[in-house]
Short mmCIF file of N, CA and C in Angstrom, two decimals:
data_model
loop_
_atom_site.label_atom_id
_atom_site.label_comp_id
_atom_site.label_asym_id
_atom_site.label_seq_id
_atom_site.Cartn_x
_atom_site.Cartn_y
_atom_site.Cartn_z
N UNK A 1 2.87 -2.25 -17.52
CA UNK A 1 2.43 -2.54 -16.16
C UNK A 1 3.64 -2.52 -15.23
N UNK A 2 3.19 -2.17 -14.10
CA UNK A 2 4.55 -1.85 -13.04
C UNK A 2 4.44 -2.63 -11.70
N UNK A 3 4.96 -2.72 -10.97
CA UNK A 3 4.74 -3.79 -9.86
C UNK A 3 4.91 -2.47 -8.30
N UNK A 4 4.33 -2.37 -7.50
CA UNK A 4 4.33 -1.85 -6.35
C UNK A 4 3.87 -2.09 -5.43
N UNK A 5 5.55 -2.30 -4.26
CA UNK A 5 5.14 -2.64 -2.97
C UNK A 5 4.86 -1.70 -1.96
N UNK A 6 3.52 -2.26 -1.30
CA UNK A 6 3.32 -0.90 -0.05
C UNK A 6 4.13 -1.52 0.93
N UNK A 7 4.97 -0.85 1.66
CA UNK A 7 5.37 -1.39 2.93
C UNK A 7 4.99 -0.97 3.99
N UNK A 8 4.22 -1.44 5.06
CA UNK A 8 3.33 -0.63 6.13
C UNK A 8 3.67 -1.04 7.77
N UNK A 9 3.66 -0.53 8.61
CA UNK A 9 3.36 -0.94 9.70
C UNK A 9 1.82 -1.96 9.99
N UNK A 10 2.52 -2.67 10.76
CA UNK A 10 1.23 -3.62 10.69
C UNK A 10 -0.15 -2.92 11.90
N UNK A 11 -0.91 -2.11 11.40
CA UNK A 11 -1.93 -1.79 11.59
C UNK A 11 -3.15 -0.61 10.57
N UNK A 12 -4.44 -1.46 10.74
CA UNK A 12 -5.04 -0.39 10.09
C UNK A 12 -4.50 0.76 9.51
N UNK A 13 -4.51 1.29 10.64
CA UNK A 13 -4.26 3.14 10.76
C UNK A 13 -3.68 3.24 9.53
N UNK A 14 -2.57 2.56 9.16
CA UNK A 14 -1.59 2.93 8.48
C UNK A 14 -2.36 2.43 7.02
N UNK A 15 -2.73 1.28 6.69
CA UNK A 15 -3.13 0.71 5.82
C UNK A 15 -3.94 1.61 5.10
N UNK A 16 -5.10 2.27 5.60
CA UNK A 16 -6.60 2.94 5.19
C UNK A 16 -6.08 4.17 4.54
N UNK A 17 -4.86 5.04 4.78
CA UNK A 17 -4.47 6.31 4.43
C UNK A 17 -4.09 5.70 2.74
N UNK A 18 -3.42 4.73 2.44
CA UNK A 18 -2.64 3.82 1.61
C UNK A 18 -3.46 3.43 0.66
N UNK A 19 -4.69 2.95 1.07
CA UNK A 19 -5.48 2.36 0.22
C UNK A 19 -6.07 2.57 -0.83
N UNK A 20 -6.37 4.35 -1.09
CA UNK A 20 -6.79 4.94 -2.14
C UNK A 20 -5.59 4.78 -2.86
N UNK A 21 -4.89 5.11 -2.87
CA UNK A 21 -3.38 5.38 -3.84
C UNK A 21 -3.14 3.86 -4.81
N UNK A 22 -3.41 3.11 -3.56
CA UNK A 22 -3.22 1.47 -4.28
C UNK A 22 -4.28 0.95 -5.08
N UNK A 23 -5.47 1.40 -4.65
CA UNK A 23 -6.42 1.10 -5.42
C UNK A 23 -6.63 1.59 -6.79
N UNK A 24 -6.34 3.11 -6.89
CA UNK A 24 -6.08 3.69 -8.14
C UNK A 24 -4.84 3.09 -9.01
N UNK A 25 -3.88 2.50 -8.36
CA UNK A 25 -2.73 2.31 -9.05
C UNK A 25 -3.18 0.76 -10.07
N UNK A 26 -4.21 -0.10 -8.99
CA UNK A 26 -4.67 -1.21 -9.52
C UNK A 26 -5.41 -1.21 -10.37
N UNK A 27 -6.67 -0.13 -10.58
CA UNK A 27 -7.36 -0.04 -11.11
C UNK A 27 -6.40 0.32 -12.82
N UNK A 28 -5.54 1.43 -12.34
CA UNK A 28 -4.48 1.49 -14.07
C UNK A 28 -4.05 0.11 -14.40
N UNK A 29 -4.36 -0.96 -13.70
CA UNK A 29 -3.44 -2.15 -14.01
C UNK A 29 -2.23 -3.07 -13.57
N UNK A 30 -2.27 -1.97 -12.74
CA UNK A 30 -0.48 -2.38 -11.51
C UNK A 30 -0.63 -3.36 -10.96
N UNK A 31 0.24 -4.10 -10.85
CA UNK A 31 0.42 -4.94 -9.42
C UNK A 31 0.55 -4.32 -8.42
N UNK A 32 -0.11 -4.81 -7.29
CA UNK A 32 -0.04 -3.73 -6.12
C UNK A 32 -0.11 -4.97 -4.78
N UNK A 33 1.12 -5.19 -4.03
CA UNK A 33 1.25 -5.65 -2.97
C UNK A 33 1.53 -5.28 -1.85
N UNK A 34 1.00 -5.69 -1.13
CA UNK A 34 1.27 -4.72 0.52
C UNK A 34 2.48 -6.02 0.93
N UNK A 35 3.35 -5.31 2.02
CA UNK A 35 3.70 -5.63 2.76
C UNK A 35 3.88 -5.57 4.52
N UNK A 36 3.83 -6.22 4.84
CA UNK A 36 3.45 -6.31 6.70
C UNK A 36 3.34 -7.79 7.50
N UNK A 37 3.49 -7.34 8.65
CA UNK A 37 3.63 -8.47 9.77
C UNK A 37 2.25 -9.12 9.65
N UNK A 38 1.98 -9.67 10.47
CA UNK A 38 0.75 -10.60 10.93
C UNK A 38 -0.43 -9.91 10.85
N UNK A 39 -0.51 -9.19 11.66
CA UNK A 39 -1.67 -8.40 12.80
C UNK A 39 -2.89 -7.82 11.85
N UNK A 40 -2.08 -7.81 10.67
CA UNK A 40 -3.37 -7.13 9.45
C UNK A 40 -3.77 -8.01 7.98
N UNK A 41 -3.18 -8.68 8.40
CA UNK A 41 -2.73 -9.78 6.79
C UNK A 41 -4.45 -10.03 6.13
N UNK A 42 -5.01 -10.63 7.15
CA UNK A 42 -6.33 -10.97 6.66
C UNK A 42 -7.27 -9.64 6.34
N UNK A 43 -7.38 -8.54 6.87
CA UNK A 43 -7.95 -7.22 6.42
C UNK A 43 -7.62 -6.65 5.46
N UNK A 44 -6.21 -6.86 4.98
CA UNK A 44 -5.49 -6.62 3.52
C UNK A 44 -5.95 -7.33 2.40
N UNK A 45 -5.96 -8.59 2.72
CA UNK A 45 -6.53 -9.59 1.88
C UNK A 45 -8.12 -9.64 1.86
N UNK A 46 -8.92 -9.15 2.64
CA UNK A 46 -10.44 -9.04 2.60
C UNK A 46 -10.43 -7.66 1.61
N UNK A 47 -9.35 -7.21 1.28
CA UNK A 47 -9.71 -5.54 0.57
C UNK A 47 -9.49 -6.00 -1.00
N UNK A 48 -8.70 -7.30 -1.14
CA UNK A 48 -8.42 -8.11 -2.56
C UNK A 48 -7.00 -7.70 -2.44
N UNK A 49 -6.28 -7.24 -2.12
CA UNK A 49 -4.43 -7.14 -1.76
C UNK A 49 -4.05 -8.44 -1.87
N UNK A 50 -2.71 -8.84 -2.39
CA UNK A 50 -1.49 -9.88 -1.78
C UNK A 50 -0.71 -8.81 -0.78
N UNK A 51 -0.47 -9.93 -0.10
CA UNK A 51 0.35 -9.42 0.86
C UNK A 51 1.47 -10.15 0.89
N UNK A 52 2.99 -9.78 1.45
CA UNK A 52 3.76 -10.72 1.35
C UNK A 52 3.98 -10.19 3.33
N UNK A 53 4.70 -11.75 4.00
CA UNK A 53 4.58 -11.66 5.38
C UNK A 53 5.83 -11.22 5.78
N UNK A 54 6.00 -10.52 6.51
CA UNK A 54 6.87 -9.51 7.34
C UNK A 54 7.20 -10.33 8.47
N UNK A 55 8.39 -11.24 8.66
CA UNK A 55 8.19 -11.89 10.36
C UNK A 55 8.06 -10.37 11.43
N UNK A 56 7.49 -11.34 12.50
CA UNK A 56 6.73 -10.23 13.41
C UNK A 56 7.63 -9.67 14.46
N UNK A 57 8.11 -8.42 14.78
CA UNK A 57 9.16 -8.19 15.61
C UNK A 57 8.65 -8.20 17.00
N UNK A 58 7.49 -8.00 17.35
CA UNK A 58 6.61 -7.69 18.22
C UNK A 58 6.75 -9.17 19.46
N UNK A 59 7.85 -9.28 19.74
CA UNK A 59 8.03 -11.07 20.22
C UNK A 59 7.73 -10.40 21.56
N UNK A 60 6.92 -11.39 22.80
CA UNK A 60 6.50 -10.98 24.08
C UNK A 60 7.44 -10.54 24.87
N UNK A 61 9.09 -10.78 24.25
CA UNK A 61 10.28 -10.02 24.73
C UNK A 61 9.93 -8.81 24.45
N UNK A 62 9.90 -8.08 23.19
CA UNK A 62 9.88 -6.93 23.00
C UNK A 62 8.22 -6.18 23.67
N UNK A 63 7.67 -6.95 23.59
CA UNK A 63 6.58 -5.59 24.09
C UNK A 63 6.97 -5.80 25.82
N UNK A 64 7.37 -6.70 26.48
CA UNK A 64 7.80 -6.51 27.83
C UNK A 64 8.69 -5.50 27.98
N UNK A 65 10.03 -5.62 26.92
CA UNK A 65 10.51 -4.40 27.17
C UNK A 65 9.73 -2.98 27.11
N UNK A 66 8.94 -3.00 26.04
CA UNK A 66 8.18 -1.10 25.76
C UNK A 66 7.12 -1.22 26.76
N UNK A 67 6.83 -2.12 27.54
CA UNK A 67 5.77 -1.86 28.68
C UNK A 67 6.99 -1.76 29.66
N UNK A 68 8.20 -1.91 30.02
CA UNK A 68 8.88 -1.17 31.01
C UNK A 68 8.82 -0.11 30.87
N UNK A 69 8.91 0.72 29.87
CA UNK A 69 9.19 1.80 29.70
C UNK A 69 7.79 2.71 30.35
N UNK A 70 7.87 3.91 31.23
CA UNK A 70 6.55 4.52 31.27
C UNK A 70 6.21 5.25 29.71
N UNK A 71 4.72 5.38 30.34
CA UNK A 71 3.91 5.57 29.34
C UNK A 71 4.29 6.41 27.92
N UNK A 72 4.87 8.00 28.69
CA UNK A 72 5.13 8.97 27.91
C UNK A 72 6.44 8.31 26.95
N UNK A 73 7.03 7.67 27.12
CA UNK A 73 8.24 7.16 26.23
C UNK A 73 8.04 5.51 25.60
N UNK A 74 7.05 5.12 25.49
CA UNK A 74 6.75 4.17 24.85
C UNK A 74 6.79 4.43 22.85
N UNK A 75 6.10 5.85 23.09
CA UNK A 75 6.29 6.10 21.54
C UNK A 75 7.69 6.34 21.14
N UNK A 76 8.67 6.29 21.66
CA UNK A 76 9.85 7.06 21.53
C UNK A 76 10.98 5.18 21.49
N UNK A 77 10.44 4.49 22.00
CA UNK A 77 10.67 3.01 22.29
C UNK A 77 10.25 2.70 20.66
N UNK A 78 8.92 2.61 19.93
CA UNK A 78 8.02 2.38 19.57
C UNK A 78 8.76 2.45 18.38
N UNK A 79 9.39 3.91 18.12
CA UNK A 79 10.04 4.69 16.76
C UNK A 79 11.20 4.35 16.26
N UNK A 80 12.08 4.63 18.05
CA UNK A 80 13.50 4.49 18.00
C UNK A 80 14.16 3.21 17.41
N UNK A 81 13.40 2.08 18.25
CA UNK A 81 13.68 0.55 18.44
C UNK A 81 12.98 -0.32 17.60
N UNK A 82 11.43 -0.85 17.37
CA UNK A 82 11.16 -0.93 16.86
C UNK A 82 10.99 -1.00 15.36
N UNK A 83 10.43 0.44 15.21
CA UNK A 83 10.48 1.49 13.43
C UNK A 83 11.64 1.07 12.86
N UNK A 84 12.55 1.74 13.27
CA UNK A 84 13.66 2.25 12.65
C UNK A 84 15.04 1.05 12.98
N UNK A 85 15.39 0.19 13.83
CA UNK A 85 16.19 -0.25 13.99
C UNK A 85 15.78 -2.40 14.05
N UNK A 86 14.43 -2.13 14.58
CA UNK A 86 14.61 -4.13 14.68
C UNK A 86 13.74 -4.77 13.09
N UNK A 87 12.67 -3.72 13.07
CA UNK A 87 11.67 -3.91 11.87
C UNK A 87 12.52 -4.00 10.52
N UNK A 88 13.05 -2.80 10.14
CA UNK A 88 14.05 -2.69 8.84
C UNK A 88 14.52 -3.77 8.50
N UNK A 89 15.74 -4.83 9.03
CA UNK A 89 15.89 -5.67 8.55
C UNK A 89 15.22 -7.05 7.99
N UNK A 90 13.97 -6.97 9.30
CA UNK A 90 12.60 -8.12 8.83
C UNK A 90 12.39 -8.13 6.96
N UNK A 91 12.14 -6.45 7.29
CA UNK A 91 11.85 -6.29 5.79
C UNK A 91 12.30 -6.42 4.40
N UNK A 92 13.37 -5.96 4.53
CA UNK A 92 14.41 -6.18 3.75
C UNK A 92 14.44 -8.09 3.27
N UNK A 93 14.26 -8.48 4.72
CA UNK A 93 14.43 -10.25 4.24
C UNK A 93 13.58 -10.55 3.35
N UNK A 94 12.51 -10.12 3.95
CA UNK A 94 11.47 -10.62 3.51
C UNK A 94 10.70 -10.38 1.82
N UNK A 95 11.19 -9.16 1.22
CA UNK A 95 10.99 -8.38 -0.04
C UNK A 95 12.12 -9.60 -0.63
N UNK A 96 13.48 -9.63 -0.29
CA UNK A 96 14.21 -10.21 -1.08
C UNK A 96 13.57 -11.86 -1.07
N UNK A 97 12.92 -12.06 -0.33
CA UNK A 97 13.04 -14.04 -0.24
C UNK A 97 12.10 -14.05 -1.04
N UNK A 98 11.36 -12.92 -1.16
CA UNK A 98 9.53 -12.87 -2.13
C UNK A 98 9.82 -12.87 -3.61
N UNK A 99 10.35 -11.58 -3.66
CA UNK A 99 11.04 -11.19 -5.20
C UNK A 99 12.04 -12.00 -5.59
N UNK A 100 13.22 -11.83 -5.20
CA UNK A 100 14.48 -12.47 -5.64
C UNK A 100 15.32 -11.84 -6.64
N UNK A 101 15.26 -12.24 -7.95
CA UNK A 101 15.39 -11.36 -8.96
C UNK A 101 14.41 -10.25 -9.61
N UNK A 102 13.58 -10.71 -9.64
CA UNK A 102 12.24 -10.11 -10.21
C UNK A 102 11.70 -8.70 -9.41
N UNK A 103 12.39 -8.08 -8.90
CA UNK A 103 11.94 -6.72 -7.88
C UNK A 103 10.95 -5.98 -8.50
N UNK A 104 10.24 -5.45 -7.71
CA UNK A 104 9.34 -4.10 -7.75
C UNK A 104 10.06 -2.99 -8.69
N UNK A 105 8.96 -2.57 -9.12
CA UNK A 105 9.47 -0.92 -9.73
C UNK A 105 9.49 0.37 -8.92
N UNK A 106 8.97 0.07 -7.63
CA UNK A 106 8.58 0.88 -6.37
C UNK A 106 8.39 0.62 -5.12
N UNK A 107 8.71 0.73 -4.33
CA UNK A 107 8.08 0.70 -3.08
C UNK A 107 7.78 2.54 -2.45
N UNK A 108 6.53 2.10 -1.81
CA UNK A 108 5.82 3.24 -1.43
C UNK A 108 5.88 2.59 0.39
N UNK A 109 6.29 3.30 0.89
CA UNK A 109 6.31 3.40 2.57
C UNK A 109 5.12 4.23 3.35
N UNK A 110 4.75 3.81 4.19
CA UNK A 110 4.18 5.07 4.74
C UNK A 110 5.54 5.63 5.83
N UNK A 111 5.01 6.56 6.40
CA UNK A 111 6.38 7.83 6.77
C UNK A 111 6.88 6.87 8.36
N UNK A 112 6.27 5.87 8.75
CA UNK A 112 6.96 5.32 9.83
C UNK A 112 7.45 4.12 9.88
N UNK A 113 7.84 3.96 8.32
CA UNK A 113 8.12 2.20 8.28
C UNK A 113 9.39 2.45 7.66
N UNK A 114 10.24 2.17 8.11
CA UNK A 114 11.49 2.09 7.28
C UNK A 114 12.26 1.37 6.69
N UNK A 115 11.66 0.21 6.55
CA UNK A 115 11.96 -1.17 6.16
C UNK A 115 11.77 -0.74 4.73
N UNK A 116 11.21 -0.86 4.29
CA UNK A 116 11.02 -0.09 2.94
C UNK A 116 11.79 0.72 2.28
N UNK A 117 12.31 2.00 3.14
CA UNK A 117 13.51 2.52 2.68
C UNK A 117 14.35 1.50 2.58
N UNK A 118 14.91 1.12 3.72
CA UNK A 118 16.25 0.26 3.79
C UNK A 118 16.12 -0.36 2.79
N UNK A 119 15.27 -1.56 2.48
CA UNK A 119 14.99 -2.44 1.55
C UNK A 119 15.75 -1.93 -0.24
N UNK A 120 14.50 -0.63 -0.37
CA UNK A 120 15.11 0.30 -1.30
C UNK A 120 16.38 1.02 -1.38
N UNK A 121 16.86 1.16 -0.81
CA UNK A 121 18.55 1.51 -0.43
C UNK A 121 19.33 0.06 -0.77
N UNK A 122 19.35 -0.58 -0.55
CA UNK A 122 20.15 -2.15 -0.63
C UNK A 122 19.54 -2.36 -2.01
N UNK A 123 18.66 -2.35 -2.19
CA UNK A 123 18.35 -3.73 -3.41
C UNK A 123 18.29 -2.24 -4.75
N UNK A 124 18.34 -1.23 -4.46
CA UNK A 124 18.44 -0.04 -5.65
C UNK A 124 16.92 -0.10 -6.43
N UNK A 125 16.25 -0.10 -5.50
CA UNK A 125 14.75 0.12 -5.93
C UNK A 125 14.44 1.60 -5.58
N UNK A 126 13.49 2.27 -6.25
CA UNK A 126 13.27 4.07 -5.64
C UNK A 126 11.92 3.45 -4.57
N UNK A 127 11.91 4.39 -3.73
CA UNK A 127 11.00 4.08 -2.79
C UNK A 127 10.71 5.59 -2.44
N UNK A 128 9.49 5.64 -2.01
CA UNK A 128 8.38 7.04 -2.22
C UNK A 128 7.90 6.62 -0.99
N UNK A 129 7.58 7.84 0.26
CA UNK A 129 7.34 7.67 1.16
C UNK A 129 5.83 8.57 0.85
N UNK A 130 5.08 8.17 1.56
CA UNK A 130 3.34 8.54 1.57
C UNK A 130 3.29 8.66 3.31
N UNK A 131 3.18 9.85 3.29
CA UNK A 131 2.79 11.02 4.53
C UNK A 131 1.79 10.67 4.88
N UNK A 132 1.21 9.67 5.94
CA UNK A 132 -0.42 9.46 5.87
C UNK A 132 -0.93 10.34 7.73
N UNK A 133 0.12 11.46 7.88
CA UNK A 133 -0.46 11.88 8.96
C UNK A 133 1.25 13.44 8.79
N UNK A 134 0.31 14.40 9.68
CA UNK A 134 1.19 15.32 9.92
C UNK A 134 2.20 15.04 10.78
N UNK A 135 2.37 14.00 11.55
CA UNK A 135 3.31 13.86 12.52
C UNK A 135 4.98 14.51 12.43
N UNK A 136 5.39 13.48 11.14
CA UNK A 136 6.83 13.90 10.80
C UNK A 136 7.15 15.29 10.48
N UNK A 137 6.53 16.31 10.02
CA UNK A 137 6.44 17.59 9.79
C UNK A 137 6.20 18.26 11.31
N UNK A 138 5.31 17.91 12.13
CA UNK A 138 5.49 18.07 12.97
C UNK A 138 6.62 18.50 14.12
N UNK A 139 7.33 16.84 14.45
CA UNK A 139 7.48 16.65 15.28
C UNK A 139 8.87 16.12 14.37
N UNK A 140 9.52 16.65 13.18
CA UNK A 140 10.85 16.40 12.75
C UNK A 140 11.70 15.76 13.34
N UNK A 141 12.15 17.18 14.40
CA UNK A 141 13.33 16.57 15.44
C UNK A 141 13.42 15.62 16.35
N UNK A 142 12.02 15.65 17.15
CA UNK A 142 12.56 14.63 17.77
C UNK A 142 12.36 13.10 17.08
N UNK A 143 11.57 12.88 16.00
CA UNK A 143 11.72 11.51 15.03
C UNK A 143 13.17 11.23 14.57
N UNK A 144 13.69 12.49 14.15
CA UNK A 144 15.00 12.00 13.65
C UNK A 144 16.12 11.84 14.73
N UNK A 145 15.98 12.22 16.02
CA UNK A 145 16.71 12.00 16.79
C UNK A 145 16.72 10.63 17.16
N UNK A 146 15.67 9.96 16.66
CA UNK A 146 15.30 8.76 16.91
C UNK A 146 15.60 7.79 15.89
N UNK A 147 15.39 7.95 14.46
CA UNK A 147 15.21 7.11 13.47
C UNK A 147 16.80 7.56 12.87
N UNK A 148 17.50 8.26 12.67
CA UNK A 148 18.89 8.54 12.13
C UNK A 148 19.81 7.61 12.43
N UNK A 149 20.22 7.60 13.34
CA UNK A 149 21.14 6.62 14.52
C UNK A 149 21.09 4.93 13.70
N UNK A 150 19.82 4.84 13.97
CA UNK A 150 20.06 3.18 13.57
C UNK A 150 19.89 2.75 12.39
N UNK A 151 19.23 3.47 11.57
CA UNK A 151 19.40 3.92 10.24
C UNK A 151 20.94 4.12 9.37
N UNK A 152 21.67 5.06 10.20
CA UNK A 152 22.91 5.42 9.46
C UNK A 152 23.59 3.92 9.82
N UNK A 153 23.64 3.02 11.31
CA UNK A 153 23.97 1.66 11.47
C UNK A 153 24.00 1.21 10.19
N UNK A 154 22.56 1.01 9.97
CA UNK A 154 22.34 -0.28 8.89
C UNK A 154 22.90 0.16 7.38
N UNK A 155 23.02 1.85 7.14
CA UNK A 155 23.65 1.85 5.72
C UNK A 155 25.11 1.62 5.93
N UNK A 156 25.96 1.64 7.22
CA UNK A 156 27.31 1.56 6.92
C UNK A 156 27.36 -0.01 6.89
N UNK A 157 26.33 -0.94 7.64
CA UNK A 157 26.45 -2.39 7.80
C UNK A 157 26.34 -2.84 6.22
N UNK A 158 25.22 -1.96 5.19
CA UNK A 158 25.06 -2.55 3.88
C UNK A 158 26.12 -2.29 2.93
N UNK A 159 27.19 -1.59 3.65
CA UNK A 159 28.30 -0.57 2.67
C UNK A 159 27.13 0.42 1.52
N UNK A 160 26.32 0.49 2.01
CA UNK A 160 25.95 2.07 1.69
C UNK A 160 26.51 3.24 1.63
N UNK A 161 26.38 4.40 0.40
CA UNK A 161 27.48 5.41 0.51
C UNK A 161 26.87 6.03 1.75
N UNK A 162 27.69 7.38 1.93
CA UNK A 162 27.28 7.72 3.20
C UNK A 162 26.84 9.23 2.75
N UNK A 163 25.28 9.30 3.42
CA UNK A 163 24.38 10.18 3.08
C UNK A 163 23.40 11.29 4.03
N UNK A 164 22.99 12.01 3.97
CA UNK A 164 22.18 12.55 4.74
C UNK A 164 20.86 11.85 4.84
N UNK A 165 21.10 10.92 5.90
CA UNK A 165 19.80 9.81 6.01
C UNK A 165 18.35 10.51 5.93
N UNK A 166 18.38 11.67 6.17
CA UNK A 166 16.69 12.27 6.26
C UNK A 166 16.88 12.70 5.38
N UNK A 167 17.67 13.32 4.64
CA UNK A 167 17.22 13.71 3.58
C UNK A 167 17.20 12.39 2.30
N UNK A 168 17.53 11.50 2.44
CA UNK A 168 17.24 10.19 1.50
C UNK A 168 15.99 9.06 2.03
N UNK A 169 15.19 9.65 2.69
CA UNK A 169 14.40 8.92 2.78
C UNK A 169 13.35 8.97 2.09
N UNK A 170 13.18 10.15 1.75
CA UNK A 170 12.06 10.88 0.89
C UNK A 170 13.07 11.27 -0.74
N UNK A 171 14.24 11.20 -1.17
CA UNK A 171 15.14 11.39 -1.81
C UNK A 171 14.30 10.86 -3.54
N UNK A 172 13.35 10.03 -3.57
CA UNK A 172 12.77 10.05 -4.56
C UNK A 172 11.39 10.67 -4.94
N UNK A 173 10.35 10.71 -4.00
CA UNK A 173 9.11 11.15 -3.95
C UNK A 173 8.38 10.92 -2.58
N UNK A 174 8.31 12.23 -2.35
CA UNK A 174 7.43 11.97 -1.27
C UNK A 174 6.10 12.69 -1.05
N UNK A 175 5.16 12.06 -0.89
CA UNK A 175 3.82 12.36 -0.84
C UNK A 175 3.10 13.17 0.46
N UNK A 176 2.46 13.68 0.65
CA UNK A 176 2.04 14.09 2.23
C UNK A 176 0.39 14.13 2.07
N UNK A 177 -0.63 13.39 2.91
CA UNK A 177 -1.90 13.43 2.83
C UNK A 177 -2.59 14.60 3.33
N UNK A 178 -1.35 15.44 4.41
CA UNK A 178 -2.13 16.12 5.66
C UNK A 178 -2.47 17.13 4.61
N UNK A 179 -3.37 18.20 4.82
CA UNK A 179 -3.78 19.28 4.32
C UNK A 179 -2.56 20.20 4.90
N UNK A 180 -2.31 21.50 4.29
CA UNK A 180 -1.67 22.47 4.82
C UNK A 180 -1.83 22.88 5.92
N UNK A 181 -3.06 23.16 6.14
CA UNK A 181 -3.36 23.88 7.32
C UNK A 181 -3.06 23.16 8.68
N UNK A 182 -2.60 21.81 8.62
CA UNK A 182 -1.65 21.08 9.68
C UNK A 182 -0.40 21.53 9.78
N UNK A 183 0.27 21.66 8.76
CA UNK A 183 1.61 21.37 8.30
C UNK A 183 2.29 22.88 9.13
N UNK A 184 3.78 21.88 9.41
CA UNK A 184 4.38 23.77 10.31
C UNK A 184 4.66 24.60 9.78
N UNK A 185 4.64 25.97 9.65
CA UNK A 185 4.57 27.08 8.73
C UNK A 185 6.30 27.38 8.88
#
């Protein structure tokens, strides 16, 4: 038996793409825990999930700031700041204060949570990112123009070797849900 954490953004959306994968993994016998903020805890747990709690970055400071921002750059706020740079460390706390010694054999991310990586980068867990939308294939460049930066921060802050951050994010397995016929040719 193996232990696996989902690490998700705290909403549906993200959860429902996730759910088959976890459910099959449970059904072999796995432990299967989600991880996330507030906003979904009880819908996780109505599906029969543990969840372990993510403090919530989402403080009425921060969404004041991404409602300054106009509309068109809120997602870019959303990715940059958020995703990739305030969330990550939540996570990281929070996997270690849960586990301790006893770690996962996996963490599975979906493609916009990076807490999960990080987490897996520091604590030397493999972590498998699950594609639950074409976006990142998409729209590559400008995500990584976004998510690299504070990312490469936090591996020189962990004394992390120094790596091609996109290409180690997916560096163990990465999954993609979209069909081809999304995907950029």
């Amino acid at each position: 038996m193996m232990r696996f954490v989902f690490s998700i953004q705290s909403a549906i959306s993200h959860f429902n793409p996730m759910r088959p994968v976890a459910n099959e993994l449970r059904a072999r016998g796995h432990d299967v825990i989600f991880a996330t903020s507030i906003h979904i805890i009880e819908f996780i747990e109505s599906k029969g999930f543990e969840v372990i709690t993510v403090a919530d970055a989402w403080t009425p400071e921060q969404v004041a700031k991404r409602d300054s921002y106009p509309l068109p750059e809120q997602g870019a706020f959303d990715i940059g700041v958020m995703f990739a740079d305030v969330l990550p460390p939540l996570v990281l706390t929070a996997l270690q204060e849960y586990f301790g010694d006893n770690l996962p054999d996996l963490i599975i991310r979906d493609q916009l949570e990076f807490g999960g990586y990080l987490a897996g980068e520091v604590l030397g867990i493999p972590h498998a990112t699950l594609n639950i939308s074409a976006g990142w294939q998409v729209a590559a460049e400008w995500l990584s123009e976004r998510v690299i930066p504070p990312l490469t921060k936090y591996r020189k802050h962990y004394s992390l070797p120094d790596v091609d951050v996109l290409e180690s994010l997916s560096r163990y397995l990465r999954l993609d849900m979209s069909p081809e016929s999304l995907l950029p040719e």
